[in-house]
Structure formats: structure tokens, C-alpha cells
mmCIF file of C-alpha atoms and ligand atoms in Angstrom:
data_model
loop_
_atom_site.group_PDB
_atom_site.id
_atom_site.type_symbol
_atom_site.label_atom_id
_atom_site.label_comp_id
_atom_site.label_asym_id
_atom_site.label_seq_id
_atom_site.Cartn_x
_atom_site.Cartn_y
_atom_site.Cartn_z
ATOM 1 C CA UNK A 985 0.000 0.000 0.000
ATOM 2 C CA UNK A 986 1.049 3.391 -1.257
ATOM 3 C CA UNK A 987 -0.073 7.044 -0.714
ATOM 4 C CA UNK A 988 -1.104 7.208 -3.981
ATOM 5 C CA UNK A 989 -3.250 3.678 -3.934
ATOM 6 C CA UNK A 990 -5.465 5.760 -1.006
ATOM 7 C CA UNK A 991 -9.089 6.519 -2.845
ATOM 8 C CA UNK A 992 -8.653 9.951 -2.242
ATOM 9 C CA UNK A 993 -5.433 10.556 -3.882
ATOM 10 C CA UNK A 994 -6.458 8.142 -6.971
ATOM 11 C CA UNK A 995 -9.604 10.505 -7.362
ATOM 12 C CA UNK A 996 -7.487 13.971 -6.555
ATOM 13 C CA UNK A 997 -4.855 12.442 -9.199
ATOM 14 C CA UNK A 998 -7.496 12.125 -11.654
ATOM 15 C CA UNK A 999 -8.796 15.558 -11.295
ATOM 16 C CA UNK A 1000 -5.538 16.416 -12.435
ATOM 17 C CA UNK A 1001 -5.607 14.508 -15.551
ATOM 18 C CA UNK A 1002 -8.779 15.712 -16.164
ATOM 19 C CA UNK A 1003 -8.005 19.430 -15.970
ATOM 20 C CA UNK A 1004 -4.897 18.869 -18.521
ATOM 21 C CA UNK A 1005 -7.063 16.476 -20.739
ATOM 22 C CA UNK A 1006 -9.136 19.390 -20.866
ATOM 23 C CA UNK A 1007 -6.601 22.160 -22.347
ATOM 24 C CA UNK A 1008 -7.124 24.239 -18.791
ATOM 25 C CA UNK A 1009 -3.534 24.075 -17.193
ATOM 26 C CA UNK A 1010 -0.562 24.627 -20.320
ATOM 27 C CA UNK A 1011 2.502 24.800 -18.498
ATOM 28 C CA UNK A 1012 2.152 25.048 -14.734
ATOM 29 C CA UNK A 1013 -1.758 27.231 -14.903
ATOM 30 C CA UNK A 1014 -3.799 26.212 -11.798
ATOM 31 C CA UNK A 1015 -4.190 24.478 -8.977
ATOM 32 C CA UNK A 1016 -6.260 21.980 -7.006
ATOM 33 C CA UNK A 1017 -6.447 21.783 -2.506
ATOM 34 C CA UNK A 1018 -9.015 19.628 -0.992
ATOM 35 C CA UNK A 1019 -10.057 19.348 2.190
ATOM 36 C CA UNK A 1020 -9.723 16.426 4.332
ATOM 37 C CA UNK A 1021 -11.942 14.213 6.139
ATOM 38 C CA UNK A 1022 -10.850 13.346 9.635
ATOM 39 C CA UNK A 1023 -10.801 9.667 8.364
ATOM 40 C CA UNK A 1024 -8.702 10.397 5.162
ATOM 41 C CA UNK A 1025 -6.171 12.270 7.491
ATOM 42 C CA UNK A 1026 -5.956 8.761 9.478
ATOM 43 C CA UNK A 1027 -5.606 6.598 6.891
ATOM 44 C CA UNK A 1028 -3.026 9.239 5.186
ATOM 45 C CA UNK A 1029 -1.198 9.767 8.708
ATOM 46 C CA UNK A 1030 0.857 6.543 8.333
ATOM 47 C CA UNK A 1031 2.618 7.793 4.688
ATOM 48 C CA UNK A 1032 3.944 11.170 6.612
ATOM 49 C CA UNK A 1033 6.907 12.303 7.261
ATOM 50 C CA UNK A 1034 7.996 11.379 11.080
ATOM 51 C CA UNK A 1035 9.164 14.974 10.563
ATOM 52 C CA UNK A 1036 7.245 17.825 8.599
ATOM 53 C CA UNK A 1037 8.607 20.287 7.133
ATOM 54 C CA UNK A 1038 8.474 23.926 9.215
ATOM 55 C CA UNK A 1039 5.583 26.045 9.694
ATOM 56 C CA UNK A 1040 5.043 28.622 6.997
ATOM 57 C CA UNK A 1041 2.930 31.631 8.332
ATOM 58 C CA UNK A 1042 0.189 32.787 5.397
ATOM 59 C CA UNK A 1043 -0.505 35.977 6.339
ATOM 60 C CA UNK A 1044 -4.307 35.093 6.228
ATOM 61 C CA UNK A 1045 -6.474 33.566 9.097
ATOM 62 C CA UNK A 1046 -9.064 31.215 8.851
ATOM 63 C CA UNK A 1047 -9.876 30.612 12.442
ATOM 64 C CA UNK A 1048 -13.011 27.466 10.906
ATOM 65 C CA UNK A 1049 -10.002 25.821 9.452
ATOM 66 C CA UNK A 1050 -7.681 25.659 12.365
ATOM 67 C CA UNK A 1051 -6.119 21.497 12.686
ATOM 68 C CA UNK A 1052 -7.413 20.826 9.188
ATOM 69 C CA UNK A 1053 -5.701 18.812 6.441
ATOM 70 C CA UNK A 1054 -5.757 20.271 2.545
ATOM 71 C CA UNK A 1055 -4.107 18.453 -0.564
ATOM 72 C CA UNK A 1056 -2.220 20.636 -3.069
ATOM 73 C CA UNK A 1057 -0.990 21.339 -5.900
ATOM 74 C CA UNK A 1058 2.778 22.742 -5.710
ATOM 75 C CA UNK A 1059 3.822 25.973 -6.509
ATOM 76 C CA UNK A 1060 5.225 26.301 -9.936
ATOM 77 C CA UNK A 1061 4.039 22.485 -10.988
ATOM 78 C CA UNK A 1062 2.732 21.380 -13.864
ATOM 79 C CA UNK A 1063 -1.064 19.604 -13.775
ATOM 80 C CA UNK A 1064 0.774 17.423 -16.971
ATOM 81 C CA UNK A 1065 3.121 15.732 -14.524
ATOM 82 C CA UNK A 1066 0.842 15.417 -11.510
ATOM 83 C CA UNK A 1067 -0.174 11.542 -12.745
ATOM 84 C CA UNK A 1068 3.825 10.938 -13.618
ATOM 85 C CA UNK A 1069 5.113 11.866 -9.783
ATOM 86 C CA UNK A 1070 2.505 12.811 -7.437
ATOM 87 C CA UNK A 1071 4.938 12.950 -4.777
ATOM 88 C CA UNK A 1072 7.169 15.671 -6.550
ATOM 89 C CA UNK A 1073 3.670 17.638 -7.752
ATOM 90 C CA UNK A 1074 1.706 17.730 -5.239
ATOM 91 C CA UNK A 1075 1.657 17.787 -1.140
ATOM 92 C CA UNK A 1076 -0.474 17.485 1.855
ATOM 93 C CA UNK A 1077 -0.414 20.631 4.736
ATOM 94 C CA UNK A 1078 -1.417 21.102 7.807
ATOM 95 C CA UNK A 1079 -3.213 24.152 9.310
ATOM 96 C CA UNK A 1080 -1.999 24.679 12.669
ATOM 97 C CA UNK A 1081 -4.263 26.198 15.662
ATOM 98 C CA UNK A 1082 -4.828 29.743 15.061
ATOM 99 C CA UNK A 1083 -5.615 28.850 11.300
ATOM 100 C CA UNK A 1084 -2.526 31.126 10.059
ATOM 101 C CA UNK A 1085 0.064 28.548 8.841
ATOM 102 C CA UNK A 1086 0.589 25.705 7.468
ATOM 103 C CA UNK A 1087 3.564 23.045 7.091
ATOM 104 C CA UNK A 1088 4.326 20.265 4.932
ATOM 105 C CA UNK A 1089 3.563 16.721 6.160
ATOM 106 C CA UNK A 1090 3.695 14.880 2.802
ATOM 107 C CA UNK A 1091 4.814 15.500 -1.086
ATOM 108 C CA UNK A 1092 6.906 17.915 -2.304
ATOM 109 C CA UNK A 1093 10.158 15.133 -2.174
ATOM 110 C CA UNK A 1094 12.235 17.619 -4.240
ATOM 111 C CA UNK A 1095 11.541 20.481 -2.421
ATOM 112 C CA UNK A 1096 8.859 23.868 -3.242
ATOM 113 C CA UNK A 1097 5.769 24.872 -1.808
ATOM 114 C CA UNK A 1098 1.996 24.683 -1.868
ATOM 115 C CA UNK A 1099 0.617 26.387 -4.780
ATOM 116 C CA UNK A 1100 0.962 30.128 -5.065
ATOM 117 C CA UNK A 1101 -2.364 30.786 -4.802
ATOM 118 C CA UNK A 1102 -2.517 28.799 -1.178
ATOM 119 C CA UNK A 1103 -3.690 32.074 0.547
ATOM 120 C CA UNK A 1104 -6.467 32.510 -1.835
ATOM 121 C CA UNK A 1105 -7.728 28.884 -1.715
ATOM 122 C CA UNK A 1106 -7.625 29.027 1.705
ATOM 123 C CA UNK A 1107 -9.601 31.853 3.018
ATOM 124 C CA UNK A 1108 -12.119 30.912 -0.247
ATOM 125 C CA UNK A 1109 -12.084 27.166 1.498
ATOM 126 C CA UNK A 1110 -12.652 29.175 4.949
ATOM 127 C CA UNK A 1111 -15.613 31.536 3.377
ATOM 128 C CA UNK A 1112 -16.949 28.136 1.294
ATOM 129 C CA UNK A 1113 -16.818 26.109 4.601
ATOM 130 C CA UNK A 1114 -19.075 28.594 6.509
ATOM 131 C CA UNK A 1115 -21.568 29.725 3.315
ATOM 132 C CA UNK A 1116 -22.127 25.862 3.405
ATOM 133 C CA UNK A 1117 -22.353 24.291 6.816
ATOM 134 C CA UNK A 1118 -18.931 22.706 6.283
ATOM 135 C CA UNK A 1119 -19.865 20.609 3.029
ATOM 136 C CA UNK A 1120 -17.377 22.722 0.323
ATOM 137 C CA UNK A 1121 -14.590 20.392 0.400
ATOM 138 C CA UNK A 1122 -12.788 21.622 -2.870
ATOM 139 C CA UNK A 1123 -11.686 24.679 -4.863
ATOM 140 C CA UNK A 1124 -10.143 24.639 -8.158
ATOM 141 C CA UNK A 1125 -8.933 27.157 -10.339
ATOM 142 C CA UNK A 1126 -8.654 26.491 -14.112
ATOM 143 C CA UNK A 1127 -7.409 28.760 -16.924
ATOM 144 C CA UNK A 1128 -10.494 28.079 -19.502
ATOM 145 C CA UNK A 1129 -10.115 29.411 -22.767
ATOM 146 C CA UNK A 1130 -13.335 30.189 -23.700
ATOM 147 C CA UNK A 1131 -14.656 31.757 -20.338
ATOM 148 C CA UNK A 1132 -11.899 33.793 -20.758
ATOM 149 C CA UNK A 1133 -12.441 35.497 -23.748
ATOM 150 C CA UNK A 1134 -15.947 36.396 -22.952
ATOM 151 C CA UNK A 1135 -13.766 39.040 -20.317
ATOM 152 C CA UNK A 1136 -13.077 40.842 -23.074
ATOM 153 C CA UNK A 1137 -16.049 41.158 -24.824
ATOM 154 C CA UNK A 1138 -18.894 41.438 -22.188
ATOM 155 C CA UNK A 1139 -19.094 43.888 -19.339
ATOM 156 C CA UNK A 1140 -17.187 42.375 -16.114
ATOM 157 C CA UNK A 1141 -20.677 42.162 -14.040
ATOM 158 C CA UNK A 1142 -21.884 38.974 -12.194
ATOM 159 C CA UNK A 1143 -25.511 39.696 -14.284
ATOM 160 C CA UNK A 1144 -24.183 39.867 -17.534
ATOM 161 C CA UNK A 1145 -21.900 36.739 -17.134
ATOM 162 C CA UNK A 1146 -24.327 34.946 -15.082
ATOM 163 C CA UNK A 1147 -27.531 35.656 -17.556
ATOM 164 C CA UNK A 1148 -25.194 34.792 -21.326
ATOM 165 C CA UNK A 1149 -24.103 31.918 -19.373
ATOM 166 C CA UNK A 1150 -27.492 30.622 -18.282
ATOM 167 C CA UNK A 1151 -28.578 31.359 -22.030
ATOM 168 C CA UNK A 1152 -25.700 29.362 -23.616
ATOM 169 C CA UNK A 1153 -26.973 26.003 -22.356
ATOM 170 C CA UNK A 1154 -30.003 24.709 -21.054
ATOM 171 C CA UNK A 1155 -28.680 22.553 -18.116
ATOM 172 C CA UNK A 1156 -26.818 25.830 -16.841
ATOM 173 C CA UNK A 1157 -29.917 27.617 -14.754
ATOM 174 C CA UNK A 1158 -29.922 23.987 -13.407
ATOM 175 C CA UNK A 1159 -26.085 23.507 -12.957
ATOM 176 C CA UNK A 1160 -25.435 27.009 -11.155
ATOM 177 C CA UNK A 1161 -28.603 28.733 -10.716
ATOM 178 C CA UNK A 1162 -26.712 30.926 -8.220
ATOM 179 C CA UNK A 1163 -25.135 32.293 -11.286
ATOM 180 C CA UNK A 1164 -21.486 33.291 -11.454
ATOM 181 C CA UNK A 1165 -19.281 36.422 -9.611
ATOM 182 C CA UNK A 1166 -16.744 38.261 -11.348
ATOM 183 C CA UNK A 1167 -13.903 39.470 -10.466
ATOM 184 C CA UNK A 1168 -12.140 42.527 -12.019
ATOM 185 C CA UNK A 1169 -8.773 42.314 -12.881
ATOM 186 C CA UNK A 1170 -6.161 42.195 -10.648
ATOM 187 C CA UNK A 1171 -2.056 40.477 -9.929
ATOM 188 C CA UNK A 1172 -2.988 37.167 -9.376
ATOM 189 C CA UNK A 1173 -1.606 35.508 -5.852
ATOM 190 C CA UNK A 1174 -1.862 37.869 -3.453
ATOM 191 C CA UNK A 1175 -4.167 39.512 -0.910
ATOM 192 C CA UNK A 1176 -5.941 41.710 -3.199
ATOM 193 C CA UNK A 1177 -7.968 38.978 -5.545
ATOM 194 C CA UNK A 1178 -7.611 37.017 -2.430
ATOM 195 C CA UNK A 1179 -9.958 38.966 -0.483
ATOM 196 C CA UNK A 1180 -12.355 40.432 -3.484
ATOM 197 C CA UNK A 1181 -12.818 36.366 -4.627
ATOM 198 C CA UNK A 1182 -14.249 35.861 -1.240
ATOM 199 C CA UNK A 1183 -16.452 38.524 -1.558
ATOM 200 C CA UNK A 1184 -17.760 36.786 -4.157
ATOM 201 C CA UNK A 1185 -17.127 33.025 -2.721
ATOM 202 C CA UNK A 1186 -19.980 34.306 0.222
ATOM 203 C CA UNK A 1187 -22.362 34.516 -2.578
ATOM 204 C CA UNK A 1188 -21.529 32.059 -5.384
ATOM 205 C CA UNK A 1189 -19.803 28.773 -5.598
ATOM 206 C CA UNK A 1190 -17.930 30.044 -8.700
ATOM 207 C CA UNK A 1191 -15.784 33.084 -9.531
ATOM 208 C CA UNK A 1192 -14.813 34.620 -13.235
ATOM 209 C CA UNK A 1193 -11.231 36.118 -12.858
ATOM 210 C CA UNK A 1194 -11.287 38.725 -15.801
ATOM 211 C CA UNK A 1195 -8.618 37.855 -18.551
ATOM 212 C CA UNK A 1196 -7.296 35.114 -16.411
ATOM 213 C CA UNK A 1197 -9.872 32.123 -15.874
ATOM 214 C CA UNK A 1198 -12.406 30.711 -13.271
ATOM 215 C CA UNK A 1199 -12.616 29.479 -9.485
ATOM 216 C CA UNK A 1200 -14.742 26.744 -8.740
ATOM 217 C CA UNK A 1201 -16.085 25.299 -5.199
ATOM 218 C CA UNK A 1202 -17.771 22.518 -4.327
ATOM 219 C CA UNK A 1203 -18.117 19.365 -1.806
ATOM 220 C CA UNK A 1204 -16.619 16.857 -4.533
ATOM 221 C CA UNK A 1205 -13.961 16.365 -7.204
ATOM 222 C CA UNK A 1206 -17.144 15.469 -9.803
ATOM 223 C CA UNK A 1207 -19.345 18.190 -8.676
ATOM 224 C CA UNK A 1208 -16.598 20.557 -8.637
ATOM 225 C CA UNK A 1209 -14.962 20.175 -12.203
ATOM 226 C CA UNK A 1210 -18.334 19.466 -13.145
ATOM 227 C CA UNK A 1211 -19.052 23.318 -13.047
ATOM 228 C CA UNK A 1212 -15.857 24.168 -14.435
ATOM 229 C CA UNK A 1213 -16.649 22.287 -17.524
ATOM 230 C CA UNK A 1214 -20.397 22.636 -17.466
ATOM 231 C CA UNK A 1215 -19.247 27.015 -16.840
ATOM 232 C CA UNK A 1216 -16.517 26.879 -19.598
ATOM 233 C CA UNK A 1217 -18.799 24.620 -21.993
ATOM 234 C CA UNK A 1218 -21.753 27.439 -21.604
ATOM 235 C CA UNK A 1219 -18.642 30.033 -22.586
ATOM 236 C CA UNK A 1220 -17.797 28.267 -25.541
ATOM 237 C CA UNK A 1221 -21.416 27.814 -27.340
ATOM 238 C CA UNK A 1222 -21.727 31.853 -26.198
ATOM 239 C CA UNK A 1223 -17.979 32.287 -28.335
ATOM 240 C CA UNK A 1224 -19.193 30.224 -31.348
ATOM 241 C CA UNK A 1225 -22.572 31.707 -31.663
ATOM 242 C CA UNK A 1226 -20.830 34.761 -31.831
ATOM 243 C CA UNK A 1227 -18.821 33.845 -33.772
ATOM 244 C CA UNK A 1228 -20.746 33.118 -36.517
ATOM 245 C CA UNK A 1229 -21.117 37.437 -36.732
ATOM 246 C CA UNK A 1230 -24.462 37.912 -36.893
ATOM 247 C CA UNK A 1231 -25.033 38.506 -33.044
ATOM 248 C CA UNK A 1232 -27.290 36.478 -30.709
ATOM 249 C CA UNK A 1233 -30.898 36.443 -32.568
ATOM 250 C CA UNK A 1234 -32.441 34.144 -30.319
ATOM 251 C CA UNK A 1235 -31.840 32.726 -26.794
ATOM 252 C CA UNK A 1236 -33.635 31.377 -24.082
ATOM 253 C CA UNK A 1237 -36.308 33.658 -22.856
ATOM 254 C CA UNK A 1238 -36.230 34.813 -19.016
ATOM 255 C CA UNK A 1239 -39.978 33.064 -18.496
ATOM 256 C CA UNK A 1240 -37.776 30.098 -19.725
ATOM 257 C CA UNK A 1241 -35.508 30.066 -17.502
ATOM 258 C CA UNK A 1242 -37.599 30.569 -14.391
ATOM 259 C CA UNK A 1243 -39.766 27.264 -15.779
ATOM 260 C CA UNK A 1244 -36.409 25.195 -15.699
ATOM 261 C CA UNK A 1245 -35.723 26.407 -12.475
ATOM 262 C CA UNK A 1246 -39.414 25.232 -10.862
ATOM 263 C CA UNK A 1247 -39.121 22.013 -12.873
ATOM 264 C CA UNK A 1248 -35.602 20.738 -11.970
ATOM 265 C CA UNK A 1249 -36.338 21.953 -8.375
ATOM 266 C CA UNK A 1250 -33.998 24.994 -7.806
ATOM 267 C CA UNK A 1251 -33.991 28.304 -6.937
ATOM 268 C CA UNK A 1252 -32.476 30.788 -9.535
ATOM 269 C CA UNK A 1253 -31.252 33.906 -8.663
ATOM 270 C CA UNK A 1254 -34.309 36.113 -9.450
ATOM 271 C CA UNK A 1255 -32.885 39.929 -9.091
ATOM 272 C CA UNK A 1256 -30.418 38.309 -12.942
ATOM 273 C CA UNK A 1257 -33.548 37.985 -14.107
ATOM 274 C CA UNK A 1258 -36.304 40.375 -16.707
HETATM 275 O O1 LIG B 479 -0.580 28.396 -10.721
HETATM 276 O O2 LIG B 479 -2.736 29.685 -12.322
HETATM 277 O O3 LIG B 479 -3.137 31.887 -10.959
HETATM 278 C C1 LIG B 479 -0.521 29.383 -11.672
HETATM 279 C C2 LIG B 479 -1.797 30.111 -11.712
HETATM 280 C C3 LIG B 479 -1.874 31.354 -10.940
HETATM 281 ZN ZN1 LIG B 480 -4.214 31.096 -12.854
#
């Protein structure tokens, strides 16, 4: 029995594969942490190092995520070579007890650090956690082509994204009928889109980062890139209907998209509504 033969990793390795499969992560774009479970941290504990690695202060609290355990992706690794050497792409952390730093307990054999966007995943894991009663166990963040371009084109406003997107595809009001936040753009990795993400994370369970990509929460690997793709599938009808340069002569109609909602059983977000 190896680390990697544990369920958790097999299905956190896959994720990987997916996201690279996918065309999201050239070179070393994105990154992956997942919380967890006490009983995935006990059958993990016996693969650690007798002696982790020291504590690395974040400069960020998350006082809900104090003791925790998070999987990541390494800083400056590529999601391509994740599946070749988990133990050189990826690690495991632990949040000591004021929630402010973590340290190394697994991964990482060659040396590096948890992905630069740690701070960012964290305190969106730590708004995620309490917006949902403690059932957000993962956050991803993808560089989708697609989604991307729409930041050029439409206006950077969680209506307009939220409302083409919901148009693009008719499983989207069902998907996410929360609709989407966007966020403006900013240097990625530090406090800054750190803190306005979350403003968004208390609201939505996916962010737009203008000219950059998309952040994605969710209890589950499969419901979690399962928006990603469902998101960046919706952006990529919107880009080919536009494409074909003759402007968006039809879509679905608001009335529409309120009787999805009441037959599929969820709320959508009324106010993004006619
Ligand atoms: O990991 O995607 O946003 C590289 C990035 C930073
Ligand atoms: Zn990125």
C-alpha cells in the first residue's frame, strides 16, 4: 500500500488529468487543494513524514479551518506531470491552531511549496466552509479558454456573465442557478484577488477572474470540475454563436428560464432575471 493507492489521492490524481485532458492548465496554470476528512487524514497519517517540514505563516487567518488537512498542488508544478510523480507535484499541509500557517507533512520530495495561490484557496475554502455548513470540500482554479475570452467582450458584471451563461446552455440555470461572480482584474496571488474572490465566494460557488480564468467550489472532485466544464462549456457555445457574426438572434427567454428552475427543483437567482 502506497499514498497514492489511497481513494482519495487516486480521485485527486485524476482531477488532475482531467483538468490537462481538458486544455485548462498549459505549463504550470492552476491548482487543485481539498479538504480532508478526519478519516482520510488517518488513513493518510501513516505515509507522513515522522518529521514535517516547518511552519510557513500565510498571512491570512481562517480561524473554521484551524487542525485541518488540505491536498495541493505545488507551486510552480505542472497539472501534466501530476499523474507521472505525485509525490514531486503535489503535497499534503497542515493548518496549525490559530488557522494562520501551514507546514508540509507529505509531497513535495524535491523540495517547493503549496501552490501560489494557497492564501487565496484558503480563506475561499474558509468563506466556502461557513456559506455551506462545512460541506465545500474543494476549490479549483482552471485557466479556460473560452470563459476567458468572454472578459473581453462582455461587461465584467456577475448579471451579464451569469444571464449569457445561463442562455448558452439549457442545463446551466440547473447547474449554477446561483449564477457566477466576477472578479475585475487584478495580480494574481496575493491579498488583493484574495480577499475580493471571497467577496464573491460568500455569494456564489464560482468566480470569473477577468482575462485570467475561473474558481470553482464545491463538496466533490465530480461536482466541482463538473461546473468548471459545465461554466466553460456554456462560454464556448456563447464564443461560437458569436462567432458566426451575426449577433445572438435568439436565446432562451427569461420566463424560460424561471420554468427550468421550478421544474428541476432549484432556486435561480431572481434579481439576474427580466
Ligand atoms: O498556478 O494559475 O493563478 C498558476 C496560476 C496562478
Ligand atoms: Zn491562474
Amino acid at each position: 500500500m502506497k499514498m497514492t493507492d489511497l481513494s482519495i489521492m487516486k480521485r485527486y490524481i485524476r482531477t488532475c488529468e482531467d483538468g490537462w485532458n481538458q486544455g485548462w492548465h498549459e505549463r504550470n496554470g492552476g491548482n487543485l487543494t481539498y479538504r480532508l476528512t478526519k478519516e482520510e487524514v488517518a488513513e493518510m497519517k501513516p505515509f507522513f513524514y515522522d518529521q514535517p517540514r516547518e511552519w510557513v505563516n500565510m498571512g491570512v487567518t481562517g480561524e473554521n479551518l484551524a487542525g485541518e488537512y488540505f491536498i495541493s498542488t505545488g507551486s510552480g508544478k505542472f497539472f501534466r506531470n501530476v499523474a507521472l510523480d505525485p509525490e514531486d507535484s503535489l503535497c499534503v499541509v497542515e493548518i496549525n491552531e490559530r488557522g494562520d500557517s501551514y507546514r508540509i507533512v507529505w509531497g513535495l520530495v524535491n523540495g517547493g511549496r503549496p501552490t501560489s495561490e494557497f492564501p487565496t484557496h484558503f480563506m475561499n475554502h474558509s468563506v466556502r466552509v461557513a456559506a455551506t455548513n462545512g460541506v465545500c470540500r474543494v476549490i479549483y482554479h482552471a485557466h479556460t479558454a473560452n470563459l476567458i475570452a468572454m472578459t473581453y467582450v462582455l461587461p465584467l458584471t456577475d448579471r451579464d456573465f451569469s444571464r449569457a451563461l445561463w442562455q448558452s446552455a439549457t442545463e446551466c440555470p440547473v447547474v449554477f442557478p446561483g449564477g457566477v461572480g466576477v472578479v475585475e482584474w487584478m495580480v494574481p496571488g496575493g491579498a488583493e484577488i484574495a480577499l475580493a474572490t471571497c467577496e464573491k465566494m460568500k455569494e456564489y460557488d464560482a468566480a470569473v477572474w477577468a482575462h485570467h480564468g475561473l474558481f470553482c467550489s464545491g463538496p466533490d472532485f465530480d461536482t466541482t470540475f463538473g461546473l468548471m466544464h459545465t461554466i466553460e462549456k456554456a462560454a464556448q457555445i456563447w464564443v461560437l454563436a458569436m462567432s458566426c457574426g451575426m449577433g445572438i438572434r435568439q436565446t432562451i427567454t427569461d420566463d424560460g428560464l424561471r420554468a427550468i428552475a421550478r421544474d428541476f427543483g432549484v432556486t435561480i437567482r431572481e434579481d439576474f432575471l427580466d
